[in-house]
Amino acid sequence: MNLDFFPIKLTNDRLVFLVKIASGWGEIAPLSMNKELYDRIVATLTQLKQELKPIDIFSLEQIPLFLTGFDCFVRYGVEQALLHDLANRRGQSLAQLLCKTNKPKHNLKINALISRVSPQAAGIMTDKLIGQGYTNIKIKVGSADIKEDIERVQTVRQRAGNRISIHLDANGAWQKNNVIHNLSLLSPFMIDYIEQPVKTLAELAWLNDRSPIPVAVDEAVTSLAELQMAIKLCCCNIFVIKPAFWGGILPARAGLELALSQGRSVVLTGTLEGAIGRWGVYELGRAYSLDRACGLTGFDYADAGLDYTSLGITAELWR
């Protein structure tokens, strides 16, 4: 199997690697890139290029054998390319390859993102996003002053009325001594759920039955063992799974299946990567017909001439 790779910048100047293995595409998108990490990724892919030359992959079970010891983002990108190539050779979409039972969903609901901006900026963004067709908006909270969060969320709800679903993400910013107070102040704005209001699984387990807003676990769970522990502790009814943090689509699929089998909801999200990386997450969501809106906000590639039209990626996919 032939492996090629090249670095490319996103329009926010973030550097990522695109990987091509035979006919399959993948994306390696660390949250930040320095020279040491860049050199390590190049060395890993150069070595893998030699190792894959005499190899043919015919099943999903073979793929993890080539990914041991890699950084989670490298695992995601290489695995995505291998899966995509296998799907192509079988005449399937990536979603069809990953789907075990029913036919893949035709498309997914996607949420837009409003960061910790001023209320005025949040209002302008809300009008624009509704005009673009979004019906789900995620709002970042966890500001130093809860009043800023309240004003931001209130503005979005007032501008949108009942036309959209809103959920929040605090990125573990609060503590046990203020989280219930903060959530009580935000709950009147018809909040669907909040991601990671506190940091640890122990804190989330304590909060889950006390919270006036349904709780979702995000960055506290990035492996099957951690997800099993979160279920055992009754930390939440919603899991947010980022396949890149889990080290690939297949590990994330295992977590998704376990969560669904235990009656939990799952939200898939990307890590603000480019279109190819987000597309892998999108296809996993289609394979399992997820009902909740997925978080696939990201950036375009700075090289406008990059042709990935064969993947079926269009601007409308993210709305």
XYZ file of N, CA and C in Angstrom, residues 70-278:
627
model
N 1.254 4.958 18.580
C 1.196 6.259 17.922
C 0.470 7.276 18.796
N 0.800 8.544 18.609
C 0.036 9.650 19.168
C -1.422 9.539 18.715
N -2.363 9.975 19.566
C -3.786 9.782 19.252
C -4.190 10.463 17.946
N -3.613 11.625 17.643
C -3.973 12.324 16.412
C -3.403 11.615 15.183
N -2.200 11.050 15.318
C -1.616 10.276 14.223
C -2.446 9.017 13.984
N -2.816 8.356 15.067
C -3.666 7.164 14.938
C -4.949 7.499 14.186
N -5.564 8.620 14.560
C -6.826 8.987 13.916
C -6.637 9.170 12.411
N -5.637 9.956 12.017
C -5.459 10.261 10.602
C -5.085 9.049 9.770
N -4.162 8.226 10.285
C -3.742 7.036 9.541
C -4.890 6.032 9.463
N -5.563 5.822 10.583
C -6.689 4.886 10.584
C -7.787 5.350 9.629
N -8.070 6.647 9.625
C -9.096 7.175 8.730
C -8.762 6.865 7.274
N -7.494 7.058 6.894
C -7.087 6.780 5.514
C -7.205 5.291 5.190
N -6.810 4.431 6.126
C -6.921 2.988 5.905
C -8.381 2.557 5.776
N -9.235 3.090 6.634
C -10.659 2.759 6.569
C -11.277 3.248 5.263
N -10.914 4.457 4.868
C -11.474 5.012 3.637
C -11.057 4.180 2.430
N -9.795 3.774 2.390
C -9.340 2.939 1.274
C -10.071 1.599 1.257
N -10.240 0.983 2.434
C -10.953 -0.291 2.499
C -12.394 -0.125 2.018
N -13.040 0.962 2.421
C -14.408 1.218 1.965
C -14.454 1.381 0.447
N -13.493 2.116 -0.106
C -13.456 2.309 -1.556
C -13.317 0.980 -2.286
N -12.446 0.116 -1.787
C -12.223 -1.168 -2.461
C -13.430 -2.090 -2.357
N -14.262 -1.860 -1.350
C -15.495 -2.646 -1.222
C -16.679 -1.985 -1.924
N -16.448 -0.817 -2.504
C -17.534 -0.107 -3.162
C -18.543 0.467 -2.191
N -18.062 0.852 -1.003
C -18.939 1.379 0.038
C -18.526 2.795 0.418
N -19.458 3.511 1.048
C -19.074 4.740 1.730
C -18.411 4.353 3.045
N -17.715 5.300 3.665
C -17.115 5.023 4.969
C -18.193 4.688 5.991
N -19.326 5.376 5.928
C -20.431 5.089 6.850
C -20.947 3.664 6.664
N -21.051 3.208 5.429
C -21.509 1.837 5.178
C -20.519 0.817 5.729
N -19.231 1.106 5.595
C -18.216 0.198 6.128
C -18.331 0.075 7.643
N -18.621 1.180 8.315
C -18.667 1.205 9.777
C -19.995 0.718 10.335
N -21.024 0.706 9.512
C -22.375 0.380 9.970
C -22.516 -1.131 10.160
N -23.038 -1.547 11.313
C -23.184 -2.972 11.605
C -24.590 -3.503 11.363
N -25.581 -2.642 11.446
C -26.955 -3.141 11.386
C -27.762 -2.435 10.303
N -28.292 -1.268 10.622
C -29.180 -0.579 9.699
C -28.399 0.187 8.636
N -29.125 0.671 7.647
C -28.500 1.523 6.649
C -28.072 2.833 7.297
N -26.955 3.413 6.848
C -26.521 4.690 7.427
C -27.560 5.786 7.218
N -27.578 6.702 8.155
C -28.446 7.864 8.044
C -27.996 8.709 6.857
N -28.967 9.344 6.183
C -28.612 10.142 5.009
C -27.749 11.336 5.388
N -28.126 12.034 6.453
C -27.300 13.147 6.928
C -27.507 13.331 8.424
N -26.662 14.159 9.018
C -26.696 14.406 10.455
C -27.081 15.850 10.737
N -27.642 16.059 11.924
C -27.807 17.427 12.407
C -26.454 17.911 12.926
N -26.129 19.151 12.620
C -24.846 19.736 13.013
C -25.108 20.990 13.835
N -24.363 21.141 14.933
C -24.515 22.375 15.704
C -23.465 23.405 15.312
N -23.863 24.660 15.388
C -22.922 25.767 15.220
C -22.290 26.075 16.572
N -21.282 26.932 16.568
C -20.545 27.245 17.792
C -20.451 28.750 17.984
N -20.797 29.195 19.199
C -20.559 30.577 19.607
C -19.609 30.538 20.798
N -18.447 31.138 20.640
C -17.427 31.119 21.688
C -17.735 32.151 22.767
N -16.780 32.363 23.658
C -16.975 33.323 24.753
C -16.792 34.742 24.222
N -17.783 35.190 23.466
C -17.754 36.526 22.875
C -18.717 37.427 23.635
N -18.718 38.699 23.297
C -19.622 39.649 23.949
C -21.069 39.331 23.579
N -22.032 39.775 24.395
C -23.444 39.564 24.043
C -23.799 40.143 22.678
N -23.260 41.316 22.367
C -23.553 41.931 21.074
C -23.064 41.050 19.930
N -21.831 40.555 20.051
C -21.287 39.675 19.013
C -22.083 38.380 18.930
N -22.500 37.852 20.081
C -23.288 36.614 20.093
C -24.619 36.811 19.374
N -25.230 37.976 19.554
C -26.494 38.253 18.875
C -26.328 38.316 17.367
N -25.269 38.982 16.922
C -25.001 39.076 15.481
C -24.744 37.688 14.900
N -23.953 36.889 15.615
C -23.655 35.535 15.145
C -24.917 34.679 15.089
N -25.797 34.844 16.073
C -27.041 34.065 16.095
C -27.884 34.350 14.864
N -28.055 35.621 14.533
C -28.831 35.981 13.342
C -28.223 35.353 12.089
N -26.898 35.410 11.995
C -26.213 34.857 10.825
C -26.381 33.346 10.751
N -26.219 32.668 11.883
C -26.297 31.207 11.898
C -27.701 30.712 11.576
N -28.704 31.386 12.103
C -30.085 31.006 11.782
C -30.351 31.218 10.297
N -29.817 32.309 9.761
C -29.960 32.565 8.331
C -29.298 31.502 7.475
N -28.246 30.874 8.007
C -27.550 29.808 7.280
C -28.237 28.457 7.430
N -29.261 28.401 8.274
C -30.022 27.168 8.397
C -29.740 26.328 9.625
N -28.886 26.801 10.527
C -28.606 26.027 11.739
C -29.816 26.037 12.672
N -30.071 24.897 13.294
C -31.147 24.794 14.284
C -30.616 24.371 15.652
N -29.303 24.190 15.759
C -28.660 23.819 17.023
C -27.418 24.680 17.216
N -27.309 25.312 18.378
C -26.157 26.164 18.666
C -25.541 25.766 20.001
N -24.232 25.606 19.984
C -23.460 25.356 21.199
C -22.813 26.669 21.620
N -22.952 27.015 22.902
C -22.404 28.266 23.421
C -21.363 27.942 24.481
N -20.194 28.525 24.344
C -19.153 28.358 25.351
C -19.465 29.228 26.569
N -19.363 28.622 27.748
C -19.513 29.345 29.008
C -18.291 29.028 29.869
N -18.317 29.493 31.120
C -17.163 29.290 31.987
C -16.298 30.528 32.098
N -16.889 31.691 31.821
C -16.162 32.955 31.967
C -15.838 33.197 33.438
N -14.890 34.084 33.680
C -14.515 34.398 35.060
C -15.700 34.964 35.837
N -16.570 35.681 35.146
C -17.765 36.261 35.762
C -18.998 35.601 35.151
N -19.789 34.917 35.951
C -20.968 34.206 35.454
C -21.947 35.158 34.772
N -21.916 36.439 35.144
C -22.816 37.404 34.504
C -22.554 37.491 33.001
N -21.296 37.353 32.603
C -20.970 37.384 31.173
C -21.610 36.201 30.454
N -21.560 35.023 31.076
C -22.184 33.841 30.482
C -23.695 34.024 30.369
N -24.302 34.537 31.427
C -25.758 34.727 31.428
C -26.170 35.680 30.306
N -25.467 36.791 30.173
C -25.815 37.772 29.143
C -25.650 37.187 27.741
N -24.596 36.390 27.550
C -24.358 35.774 26.236
C -25.478 34.787 25.891
N -25.793 33.904 26.831
C -26.818 32.884 26.585
C -28.193 33.532 26.442
N -28.481 34.499 27.281
C -29.769 35.194 27.212
C -29.951 35.882 25.860
N -28.896 36.509 25.367
C -28.972 37.192 24.074
C -29.280 36.212 22.950
N -28.597 35.069 22.958
C -28.839 34.072 21.909
C -30.272 33.568 21.968
N -30.754 33.273 23.173
C -32.124 32.770 23.295
C -33.142 33.825 22.873
N -32.918 35.064 23.249
C -33.853 36.128 22.870
C -33.876 36.337 21.361
N -32.712 36.286 20.722
C -32.655 36.493 19.272
C -33.252 35.307 18.520
N -33.064 34.113 19.053
C -33.499 32.908 18.343
C -34.911 32.480 18.702
N -35.392 32.881 19.877
C -36.689 32.395 20.330
C -36.665 30.886 20.485
N -37.740 30.242 20.042
C -37.826 28.785 20.146
C -37.372 28.075 18.876
N -36.722 28.811 17.975
C -36.354 28.224 16.685
C -35.154 27.292 16.766
N -34.385 27.371 17.838
C -33.164 26.570 17.917
C -33.071 25.847 19.252
N -32.242 24.810 19.252
C -31.852 24.119 20.477
C -30.492 24.663 20.904
N -30.343 24.925 22.202
C -29.091 25.463 22.738
C -28.501 24.473 23.733
N -27.205 24.210 23.593
C -26.499 23.539 24.681
C -25.217 24.302 24.978
N -24.654 24.051 26.150
C -23.527 24.825 26.653
C -22.303 23.932 26.838
N -21.141 24.568 26.887
C -19.894 23.844 27.147
C -19.030 24.699 28.065
N -18.772 24.180 29.275
C -17.971 24.924 30.252
C -16.518 24.472 30.294
N -16.179 23.385 29.594
C -14.798 22.882 29.581
C -14.214 22.723 30.987
N -15.045 22.253 31.923
C -14.571 21.973 33.275
C -14.190 23.197 34.082
N -14.776 24.350 33.752
C -14.341 25.613 34.363
C -14.831 25.815 35.793
N -15.877 25.086 36.216
C -16.476 25.361 37.514
C -16.079 24.321 38.559
N -16.352 24.662 39.818
C -16.043 23.776 40.937
C -17.337 23.416 41.675
N -17.201 22.479 42.598
C -18.382 22.032 43.343
C -19.036 23.174 44.123
N -18.246 24.167 44.520
C -18.810 25.233 45.349
C -19.573 26.293 44.554
N -19.517 26.239 43.196
C -20.277 27.241 42.436
C -21.057 26.666 41.257
N -20.872 25.395 40.942
C -21.454 24.867 39.708
C -22.979 24.837 39.749
N -23.578 24.416 40.847
C -25.044 24.344 40.899
C -25.646 25.745 40.846
N -25.023 26.684 41.530
C -25.483 28.078 41.471
C -25.439 28.591 40.033
N -24.331 28.358 39.342
C -24.190 28.844 37.970
C -25.201 28.189 37.034
N -25.381 26.885 37.172
C -26.332 26.181 36.312
C -27.764 26.636 36.579
N -28.078 26.941 37.823
C -29.423 27.426 38.156
C -29.709 28.770 37.485
N -28.687 29.605 37.377
C -28.862 30.901 36.726
C -29.024 30.762 35.212
N -28.470 29.699 34.635
C -28.534 29.502 33.187
C -29.730 28.647 32.750
N -30.288 27.882 33.653
C -31.349 26.935 33.287
C -32.625 27.580 32.737
N -32.992 28.828 33.103
C -34.229 29.398 32.545
C -34.209 29.588 31.027
N -33.042 29.460 30.392
C -32.943 29.751 28.965
C -33.119 28.506 28.098
N -33.825 27.507 28.631
C -34.172 26.292 27.876
C -32.922 25.632 27.296
N -32.071 25.165 28.185
C -30.797 24.561 27.800
C -30.971 23.050 27.662
N -30.564 22.519 26.530
C -30.705 21.090 26.259
C -29.799 20.263 27.173
N -28.523 20.661 27.261
C -27.576 20.004 28.168
C -26.323 20.858 28.256
N -25.441 20.515 29.199
C -24.165 21.220 29.331
C -23.025 20.217 29.327
N -22.005 20.497 28.521
C -20.820 19.648 28.458
C -19.839 20.015 29.573
N -19.367 19.009 30.248
C -18.245 19.093 31.179
C -18.273 20.350 32.058
N -19.299 20.512 32.899
C -19.324 21.692 33.773
C -18.229 21.674 34.836
N -17.817 20.474 35.276
C -16.701 20.318 36.220
C -15.704 19.331 35.619
N -14.535 19.192 36.233
C -13.433 18.496 35.563
C -13.451 16.985 35.692
N -13.624 16.465 36.893
C -13.343 15.051 37.135
C -14.608 14.197 37.111
N -14.417 12.898 36.925
C -15.550 11.977 36.955
C -16.217 11.971 38.328
N -15.428 12.077 39.381
C -16.003 12.100 40.728
C -16.908 13.318 40.907
N -16.468 14.471 40.422
C -17.285 15.685 40.519
C -18.538 15.569 39.655
N -18.400 14.985 38.480
C -19.552 14.818 37.591
C -20.578 13.859 38.193
N -20.097 12.795 38.840
C -21.006 11.851 39.496
C -21.773 12.535 40.624
N -21.083 13.379 41.381
C -21.735 14.138 42.452
C -22.785 15.094 41.884
N -22.481 15.705 40.748
C -23.343 16.737 40.169
C -24.550 16.176 39.437
N -24.417 15.018 38.830
C -25.400 14.547 37.848
C -26.840 14.599 38.356
N -27.098 14.114 39.553
C -28.466 14.099 40.085
C -28.889 15.435 40.684
N -27.957 16.345 40.845
C -28.261 17.635 41.461
C -28.446 18.755 40.436
N -27.990 18.534 39.229
C -27.946 19.608 38.241
C -29.326 19.936 37.680
N -29.660 21.223 37.554
C -30.924 21.611 36.919
C -30.875 21.504 35.392
N -29.689 21.239 34.847
C -29.498 21.059 33.404
C -28.853 19.696 33.190
N -29.331 18.893 32.233
C -28.692 17.595 31.972
C -27.200 17.749 31.698
N -26.421 16.810 32.240
C -24.957 16.882 32.183
C -24.424 15.923 31.121
N -23.443 16.396 30.360
C -22.727 15.555 29.395
C -21.252 15.505 29.776
N -20.646 14.343 29.603
C -19.211 14.182 29.850
C -18.478 14.314 28.524
N -17.400 15.097 28.525
C -16.612 15.300 27.309
C -15.166 14.887 27.553
N -14.299 15.843 27.890
C -12.866 15.561 27.934
C -12.438 14.651 29.080
N -13.311 14.398 30.045
C -12.965 13.484 31.138
C -12.964 12.022 30.687
N -13.487 11.752 29.494
C -13.557 10.376 28.989
C -12.978 10.330 27.577
N -11.830 9.657 27.430
C -11.213 9.511 26.107
C -10.772 8.074 25.845
N -11.347 7.129 26.573
C -11.016 5.722 26.364
C -12.186 4.869 26.826
N -12.174 3.612 26.412
C -13.243 2.699 26.793
C -13.257 2.478 28.303
N -12.085 2.374 28.911
C -12.015 2.157 30.361
C -12.607 3.342 31.117
N -12.303 4.558 30.667
C -12.851 5.748 31.322
C -14.359 5.835 31.124
N -14.832 5.455 29.948
C -16.274 5.475 29.708
C -16.983 4.451 30.598
N -16.393 3.274 30.734
C -16.973 2.261 31.623
C -17.052 2.774 33.055
N -16.017 3.480 33.502
C -16.020 4.036 34.848
C -17.091 5.115 34.987
N -17.246 5.954 33.965
C -18.257 7.011 34.010
C -19.663 6.424 34.094
N -19.894 5.327 33.390
C -21.195 4.658 33.463
C -21.402 4.061 34.851
N -20.365 3.441 35.381
C -20.450 2.835 36.718
C -20.762 3.886 37.780
N -20.181 5.078 37.632
C -20.379 6.146 38.610
C -21.647 6.957 38.358
N -22.355 6.654 37.251
C -23.574 7.402 36.881
C -23.274 8.895 36.724
N -22.242 9.195 35.940
C -21.799 10.582 35.774
C -22.705 11.407 34.872
N -23.428 10.753 33.959
C -24.193 11.508 32.971
C -25.093 10.564 32.190
N -25.952 11.163 31.368
C -26.741 10.404 30.400
C -26.333 10.714 28.968
N -25.348 11.601 28.802
C -24.892 12.004 27.472
C -23.366 11.967 27.450
N -22.810 11.318 26.439
C -21.363 11.306 26.255
C -21.003 12.059 24.978
N -20.035 12.955 25.092
C -19.476 13.645 23.937
C -18.171 12.941 23.585
N -18.105 12.381 22.387
C -16.948 11.587 21.977
C -16.246 12.279 20.816
N -14.960 12.554 21.010
C -14.112 13.127 19.960
C -13.203 12.015 19.440
N -13.456 11.468 18.265
C -12.643 10.348 17.780
C -11.142 10.623 17.741
N -10.736 11.860 17.465
C -9.297 12.158 17.442
C -8.682 12.003 18.826
N -9.406 12.390 19.884
C -8.904 12.213 21.246
C -8.886 10.739 21.647
N -9.779 9.954 21.061
C -9.849 8.525 21.359
C -8.810 7.730 20.570
N -8.118 8.375 19.649
C -7.101 7.680 18.869
C -7.643 6.935 17.675
N -8.803 7.365 17.162
C -9.292 6.749 15.943
C -10.791 6.559 15.914
N -11.279 6.291 14.720
C -12.703 6.057 14.512
C -13.134 4.740 15.146
N -12.307 3.704 15.036
C -12.693 2.400 15.587
C -12.748 2.403 17.117
N -11.764 2.972 17.829
C -11.920 3.080 19.285
C -13.135 3.912 19.679
N -13.374 5.005 18.948
C -14.546 5.832 19.244
C -15.833 5.060 18.987
N -15.838 4.242 17.947
C -17.018 3.419 17.660
C -17.294 2.448 18.804
N -16.243 1.867 19.370
C -16.429 0.957 20.507
C -17.048 1.691 21.694
N -16.577 2.916 21.955
C -17.156 3.709 23.035
C -18.592 4.094 22.755
N -18.856 4.476 21.520
C -20.211 4.845 21.109
C -21.171 3.670 21.312
N -20.750 2.485 20.881
C -21.611 1.308 21.011
C -21.888 0.971 22.475
N -20.863 1.071 23.318
C -21.060 0.783 24.736
C -22.030 1.785 25.352
N -21.837 3.064 25.056
C -22.723 4.087 25.618
C -24.169 3.860 25.186
N -24.376 3.604 23.907
C -25.736 3.380 23.414
C -26.352 2.125 24.038
N -25.540 1.088 24.223
C -26.059 -0.157 24.799
C -26.497 0.020 26.246
N -25.959 1.057 26.913
C -26.317 1.338 28.304
C -27.359 2.446 28.419
N -28.003 2.763 27.306
C -29.091 3.730 27.323
C -28.653 5.180 27.358
N -27.387 5.447 27.074
C -26.906 6.829 27.036
C -27.004 7.391 25.620
N -27.068 8.717 25.532
C -26.996 9.393 24.243
C -25.538 9.705 23.924
N -25.251 9.848 22.635
C -23.890 10.161 22.199
C -23.921 11.351 21.252
N -22.969 12.254 21.465
C -22.716 13.369 20.559
C -21.289 13.210 20.052
N -21.106 13.195 18.751
C -19.766 13.143 18.174
C -19.311 14.555 17.826
N -18.051 14.850 18.097
C -17.524 16.158 17.732
C -16.114 16.020 17.186
N -15.728 16.995 16.386
C -14.365 17.076 15.901
C -13.517 17.900 16.845
N -12.315 18.236 16.384
C -11.389 19.035 17.192
C -10.939 20.262 16.399
N -11.899 20.901 15.731
C -11.648 22.125 14.962
C -10.633 21.897 13.847
N -10.682 20.699 13.242
C -9.745 20.389 12.179
C -10.302 20.795 10.817
N -9.619 20.364 9.760
C -10.076 20.646 8.409
C -11.191 19.711 7.974
N -11.618 19.887 6.734
C -12.803 19.177 6.244
C -12.621 17.666 6.214
N -11.434 17.186 5.867
C -11.236 15.741 5.758
C -11.304 15.079 7.129
N -10.691 15.693 8.131
C -10.773 15.154 9.480
C -12.194 15.140 10.007
N -12.933 16.221 9.773
C -14.327 16.290 10.234
C -15.206 15.284 9.496
